Amino acid sequence: MDRLVLERYQEIFRKDLFEMVLPFWESKGVDPQYGGINTCLDREGNVFSAEKSVWMQGRGGWMFAHICNVFGADDQLREAARSAIAFTKEYCVDPSDGRLYFVVGSDGTPIRKRRYVFSEYFYIMANAEYYGLAKEKGYLEEARKYHDLVVRIWEDPANDPFKITPKFLPSAPAMQGLCNDLVLMLVTRTLRVNDPENQQAYLALERRLLDGILRYQYNEEFGTLLESVGPNGEYIGNLSGGRVINPGHCLESAWYLLREAEELRDESLIERIEKIYQGAFRHGWDKKYGGLLYFVDAGGYPPQAYEHDMKLWWVHTEAVIAAIKLYRVTRKQQYWDDFVMLTEYCFSHFRDAEYGEWYGYLHRDGTPTEPVCKGNVFKGPFHVPRMYCEVLTELNRLLK
């Protein structure tokens, strides 16, 4: 690869991250009144709903601390990370059982709580990463405490202190999803990097999670990961929920798994990871308008989700990361070509040069939904800045 080409992309991605993406969240997202991060933002960054995503407090806290750890400490980003973690600890923990809420008001008033432990996952990541930055033991202890809780729940749902009516009736087919294991693997790795004292225990859990994803979620017939399968990886093809392929999760999985394979020094996994990536593109790339579809039915039937043919920001950020990582590891030209194609699509459709950051949602033809959304309960300072950070890391490695 021509060094000048790599340097040109390096300049573009660095400028975008530090002049367009991070300033948007620093100036519009960080809440100077109550602390934490406002995520319900319109195109210009105006708050359109007095609620805060608890996921995004953890994701944003991790992201801001991670930027400092990768590129050097920045006082404003460090304070944004600290504020997001402090807001979560003060307002987002249910005192009745220690579980976290899903949504709170701008002032921290509880609004909604869910069964899932994703709020806890991202809170763990934020505390672990901030410990890596500040070296204050309390953050590591908080991360360890909640990691112990979510692992106990993962091993046996009966360990969940939040007692709530099950989502499905006992007669429903038993199914297991991709996301829980995938995100727990990400969380555990974040702790491993920042808590070397317990590195071997974290590595062992990561290996269990990785092996489970490849053993159960990968479907040989479709050549990629299914979103939901039976308890032993069974294909539940008589239900639409058993036929769902989420290209974004497949591509996000591909780069997570690739990083794990490198760190575990297991090159035997790379061929399977390439298949996951290629299968996601084969099923998900929109041949008519370009871009990746949100959901696809593996059997070719209509997906249940009405937003299935939309183009979402995070699906494309994960694709960009997966492409450049696979290129750096394999040096196969197809992955560099994909990186270029994806970057061009993202920059011409999602990127908002006028007001900063990216549009969250596009129609199938690539036009933004109106009114434009920059943030909500599910979109915040995570996928977009993380993509820029990961791409810059890969470009730096290629340039070396």
XYZ file of C-alpha atoms in Angstrom:
400
model
C 0.000 0.000 0.000
C 1.303 3.433 -0.982
C 2.482 5.248 2.151
C 1.108 8.554 0.869
C -2.374 7.033 0.583
C -2.219 5.802 4.175
C -1.009 9.190 5.374
C -3.837 10.944 3.516
C -6.443 8.781 5.234
C -4.670 9.295 8.539
C -4.953 13.061 8.160
C -8.637 12.881 7.172
C -9.624 10.637 10.075
C -7.616 12.551 12.664
C -9.045 15.895 11.540
C -12.606 14.569 11.605
C -12.227 13.026 15.055
C -10.678 16.036 16.764
C -12.325 18.858 14.819
C -15.800 17.534 13.945
C -16.848 14.584 16.109
C -15.456 15.131 19.605
C -16.189 18.899 19.649
C -19.851 18.141 18.911
C -20.179 15.985 22.031
C -18.017 18.244 24.186
C -20.059 21.342 23.339
C -23.538 19.838 22.905
C -23.620 16.547 24.789
C -21.874 17.186 28.090
C -24.439 18.491 30.592
C -23.035 21.400 32.649
C -26.135 21.535 34.869
C -26.690 17.995 36.114
C -23.579 16.236 34.854
C -23.446 13.263 32.562
C -24.214 13.318 28.848
C -27.317 14.518 27.018
C -27.925 12.180 24.105
C -31.299 13.232 22.678
C -29.910 15.771 20.219
C -31.158 17.149 16.904
C -28.954 18.002 13.956
C -27.563 21.173 15.547
C -27.134 19.566 18.941
C -30.229 20.971 20.630
C -31.690 18.748 23.356
C -35.116 17.523 22.225
C -36.044 15.278 25.160
C -35.337 15.585 28.888
C -34.051 12.030 29.252
C -30.633 10.435 29.316
C -29.613 7.016 28.082
C -27.804 5.089 30.808
C -26.075 3.035 28.122
C -24.591 6.243 26.776
C -23.300 7.402 30.142
C -21.175 4.259 30.231
C -20.318 4.255 26.549
C -19.436 7.949 26.592
C -17.462 7.608 29.809
C -15.469 4.784 28.266
C -15.016 6.588 24.944
C -13.719 9.847 26.404
C -11.319 8.029 28.734
C -10.183 5.765 25.894
C -9.389 8.715 23.642
C -7.197 10.091 26.438
C -5.483 6.728 26.901
C -4.795 6.337 23.182
C -3.958 9.884 22.088
C -2.868 11.545 25.317
C -4.710 13.099 28.243
C -7.062 15.974 27.511
C -8.554 17.849 30.483
C -11.939 18.415 28.858
C -12.369 14.815 27.739
C -11.138 13.510 31.076
C -13.709 15.604 32.916
C -16.451 14.469 30.515
C -15.563 10.843 31.273
C -15.503 11.451 35.033
C -18.832 13.292 34.888
C -20.578 10.488 32.974
C -19.380 7.886 35.490
C -20.270 10.042 38.500
C -23.759 10.754 37.107
C -24.347 7.035 36.601
C -23.184 6.093 40.079
C -25.298 8.785 41.749
C -28.514 8.609 39.747
C -28.658 5.466 37.617
C -28.358 2.653 40.166
C -31.582 1.203 41.560
C -31.015 1.110 45.336
C -33.427 -1.800 45.708
C -31.187 -4.320 43.952
C -28.052 -2.580 42.642
C -29.048 -3.017 38.997
C -28.859 -0.015 36.643
C -31.706 1.813 34.953
C -32.050 2.069 31.175
C -33.282 5.669 30.930
C -33.341 8.476 33.486
C -34.448 12.097 33.269
C -31.995 14.902 32.588
C -31.784 15.430 36.352
C -31.385 11.712 37.069
C -35.012 10.865 37.868
C -35.551 7.140 37.081
C -37.756 6.535 34.042
C -37.206 3.026 32.749
C -35.433 -0.189 33.721
C -34.897 -3.257 31.544
C -34.103 -6.921 32.109
C -30.909 -6.761 30.109
C -27.541 -5.958 31.677
C -26.187 -3.720 28.929
C -26.321 -0.632 31.164
C -24.099 -2.550 33.581
C -21.798 -3.695 30.773
C -21.029 -0.170 29.618
C -20.716 1.117 33.185
C -18.046 -1.543 33.780
C -16.185 -0.457 30.657
C -16.256 3.197 31.691
C -14.929 2.497 35.173
C -12.207 0.152 33.940
C -11.015 2.539 31.235
C -11.109 5.543 33.562
C -9.054 3.590 36.079
C -6.491 3.092 33.309
C -6.407 6.879 32.942
C -6.686 8.135 36.533
C -5.224 5.165 38.470
C -7.782 5.714 41.225
C -8.520 2.317 42.762
C -12.203 3.007 43.424
C -12.990 2.891 39.708
C -11.366 -0.505 39.290
C -13.175 -1.844 42.345
C -16.506 -0.646 40.910
C -15.729 -2.305 37.565
C -14.774 -5.572 39.261
C -17.895 -5.541 41.444
C -20.257 -5.152 38.510
C -18.306 -7.571 36.344
C -18.722 -10.217 39.048
C -22.477 -9.505 39.049
C -22.985 -9.744 35.282
C -20.879 -12.914 35.016
C -22.980 -14.546 37.733
C -26.120 -13.571 35.815
C -24.591 -14.837 32.553
C -23.832 -18.178 34.167
C -27.297 -18.477 35.721
C -30.096 -15.943 35.143
C -31.525 -16.931 38.531
C -28.676 -14.920 40.049
C -30.213 -11.701 38.727
C -31.400 -9.620 41.705
C -33.928 -7.849 39.437
C -36.915 -10.168 39.645
C -39.309 -9.522 36.775
C -41.796 -11.478 34.698
C -39.930 -13.317 31.896
C -40.149 -11.719 28.482
C -41.417 -14.944 26.868
C -43.812 -17.614 28.089
C -42.404 -21.051 29.026
C -43.940 -22.566 25.896
C -41.884 -20.334 23.574
C -38.872 -21.992 21.885
C -35.695 -21.453 23.877
C -33.331 -19.102 22.039
C -30.015 -17.465 22.787
C -28.860 -14.221 21.188
C -25.538 -13.092 19.827
C -25.259 -9.712 21.525
C -25.023 -10.720 25.163
C -21.938 -12.907 24.729
C -20.384 -10.509 22.233
C -20.634 -7.483 24.517
C -19.581 -9.422 27.620
C -16.448 -10.432 25.695
C -15.784 -6.753 24.899
C -16.354 -5.750 28.537
C -14.088 -8.501 29.828
C -11.309 -7.504 27.456
C -11.565 -3.896 28.637
C -11.026 -5.121 32.188
C -8.142 -7.358 31.116
C -6.333 -4.421 29.532
C -6.772 -2.244 32.599
C -6.588 -4.878 35.350
C -3.518 -7.000 34.563
C -3.584 -8.502 38.051
C -6.502 -10.703 36.953
C -5.490 -11.094 33.313
C -5.600 -14.886 33.184
C -9.137 -15.094 34.570
C -10.340 -12.539 32.042
C -8.593 -14.349 29.193
C -10.241 -17.633 30.157
C -13.694 -16.053 30.099
C -13.002 -14.327 26.784
C -12.006 -17.680 25.298
C -15.243 -19.299 26.520
C -17.301 -16.492 25.028
C -15.409 -16.528 21.732
C -15.742 -20.289 21.381
C -19.463 -20.109 22.157
C -20.106 -17.460 19.517
C -18.319 -19.443 16.829
C -19.809 -22.766 17.914
C -23.423 -21.708 18.304
C -24.121 -18.487 16.391
C -22.178 -19.289 13.212
C -24.318 -20.992 10.581
C -22.426 -22.844 7.888
C -25.315 -22.767 5.407
C -25.592 -18.973 5.471
C -21.887 -18.387 6.009
C -22.236 -15.850 8.814
C -23.672 -15.345 12.301
C -27.364 -15.615 13.122
C -28.809 -13.145 15.616
C -30.659 -15.854 17.573
C -30.312 -19.628 17.701
C -31.429 -22.518 19.896
C -29.563 -23.329 23.135
C -27.177 -25.638 21.256
C -26.936 -23.571 18.093
C -30.024 -25.031 16.436
C -31.355 -23.137 13.426
C -34.948 -22.199 14.235
C -36.046 -21.596 10.671
C -39.792 -21.872 11.287
C -39.739 -18.550 13.168
C -38.742 -15.232 11.636
C -36.735 -14.425 14.768
C -34.580 -17.477 14.125
C -33.770 -16.359 10.572
C -32.524 -12.842 11.376
C -29.100 -11.766 10.136
C -27.964 -8.403 11.452
C -25.043 -7.400 9.184
C -23.900 -4.774 11.694
C -23.577 -7.284 14.516
C -21.840 -9.745 12.193
C -19.266 -7.127 11.193
C -18.836 -5.866 14.739
C -18.336 -9.488 15.807
C -15.776 -9.980 13.044
C -13.443 -7.274 14.302
C -13.946 -8.145 17.974
C -13.129 -11.774 17.195
C -10.183 -10.787 15.027
C -8.697 -8.720 17.841
C -9.232 -11.602 20.260
C -7.613 -14.033 17.819
C -4.536 -11.822 17.607
C -4.283 -11.345 21.352
C -4.881 -15.047 22.019
C -2.364 -15.814 19.243
C -4.790 -18.169 17.522
C -4.395 -17.664 13.783
C -6.663 -20.653 13.103
C -9.650 -18.377 13.765
C -8.892 -15.897 11.001
C -10.391 -17.926 8.147
C -13.700 -18.290 10.031
C -13.702 -14.570 10.815
C -13.225 -13.792 7.122
C -16.262 -15.957 6.343
C -18.362 -14.051 8.883
C -17.324 -10.764 7.288
C -17.907 -11.947 3.730
C -21.263 -13.487 4.626
C -22.414 -10.236 6.225
C -21.633 -8.362 3.010
C -23.180 -11.017 0.808
C -26.461 -10.873 2.723
C -26.450 -7.231 3.768
C -24.995 -5.033 1.027
C -27.710 -3.146 -0.840
C -26.934 -3.723 -4.511
C -29.420 -1.083 -5.629
C -28.545 1.909 -3.429
C -25.312 0.912 -1.716
C -24.819 0.729 2.017
C -25.693 -2.046 4.436
C -29.239 -3.044 5.339
C -30.190 -3.148 9.003
C -31.818 -6.604 9.112
C -32.033 -9.428 6.591
C -34.082 -12.625 6.691
C -31.774 -15.568 5.954
C -34.584 -17.354 4.128
C -35.391 -14.405 1.915
C -38.722 -13.698 3.622
C -39.935 -10.273 4.788
C -38.208 -9.341 8.077
C -40.531 -8.548 10.976
C -38.706 -5.302 11.834
C -40.244 -2.464 9.838
C -36.901 -0.592 9.832
C -35.109 -3.553 8.247
C -34.114 -1.743 5.038
C -32.891 1.468 6.667
C -29.214 2.413 6.780
C -27.947 3.021 10.332
C -24.773 4.788 11.389
C -23.404 2.086 13.667
C -23.734 -0.740 11.130
C -21.413 1.184 8.827
C -18.882 2.222 11.477
C -18.434 -1.432 12.406
C -18.002 -2.370 8.752
C -15.283 0.246 8.291
C -13.371 -1.054 11.320
C -13.717 -4.690 10.253
C -12.490 -3.943 6.729
C -9.319 -2.114 7.717
C -8.454 -4.594 10.469
C -8.815 -7.516 8.085
C -6.664 -5.702 5.542
C -3.923 -5.057 8.089
C -3.959 -8.698 9.260
C -4.313 -10.464 5.883
C -3.039 -7.803 3.427
C -5.777 -8.904 1.011
C -6.667 -6.153 -1.427
C -10.410 -6.824 -1.244
C -10.491 -5.547 2.343
C -8.697 -2.340 1.468
C -11.107 -1.848 -1.440
C -14.009 -2.395 0.966
C -12.524 0.126 3.390
C -12.328 2.737 0.641
C -15.850 1.982 -0.601
C -17.336 2.107 2.897
C -15.503 5.296 3.805
C -16.779 6.995 0.658
C -20.342 5.868 1.382
C -20.210 6.987 5.012
C -18.608 10.350 4.329
C -21.056 11.163 1.536
C -24.204 10.001 3.368
C -23.766 10.083 7.178
C -21.117 12.706 7.835
C -22.439 16.207 8.623
C -19.665 18.679 7.811
C -21.873 21.658 8.684
C -22.891 20.809 12.256
C -20.527 17.976 13.123
C -20.872 14.267 13.935
C -22.954 11.907 11.780
C -26.608 11.486 10.955
C -27.974 8.461 12.745
C -30.578 7.196 10.332
C -30.965 7.076 6.565
C -33.747 5.814 4.359
C -32.845 2.933 2.083
C -31.941 5.358 -0.736
C -29.363 7.055 1.514
C -31.311 10.235 2.313
C -31.421 11.226 6.018
C -34.632 10.769 7.947
C -36.303 14.074 8.795
C -35.948 15.769 11.205
C -32.312 14.711 11.412
C -31.255 12.884 14.578
C -27.715 13.137 15.966
C -28.416 11.374 19.223
C -31.110 9.524 21.159
C -31.418 6.720 23.701
C -29.418 4.423 21.381
C -27.062 6.839 19.612
C -24.420 8.760 21.507
C -20.665 9.342 21.727
C -19.631 5.769 21.012
C -19.760 4.104 17.590
C -18.644 7.094 15.511
C -15.680 8.265 17.642
C -14.702 4.646 18.281
C -14.518 4.039 14.528
C -12.220 7.018 14.039
C -10.055 5.866 16.929
C -9.807 2.270 15.673
C -9.091 3.316 12.090
C -6.330 5.695 13.209
C -4.813 2.897 15.292
C -4.829 0.568 12.285
C -3.383 3.204 9.968
C -0.603 3.871 12.463
C 0.186 0.153 12.566
C 0.217 -0.044 8.767
C 2.528 2.959 8.537
C 5.000 1.287 10.874
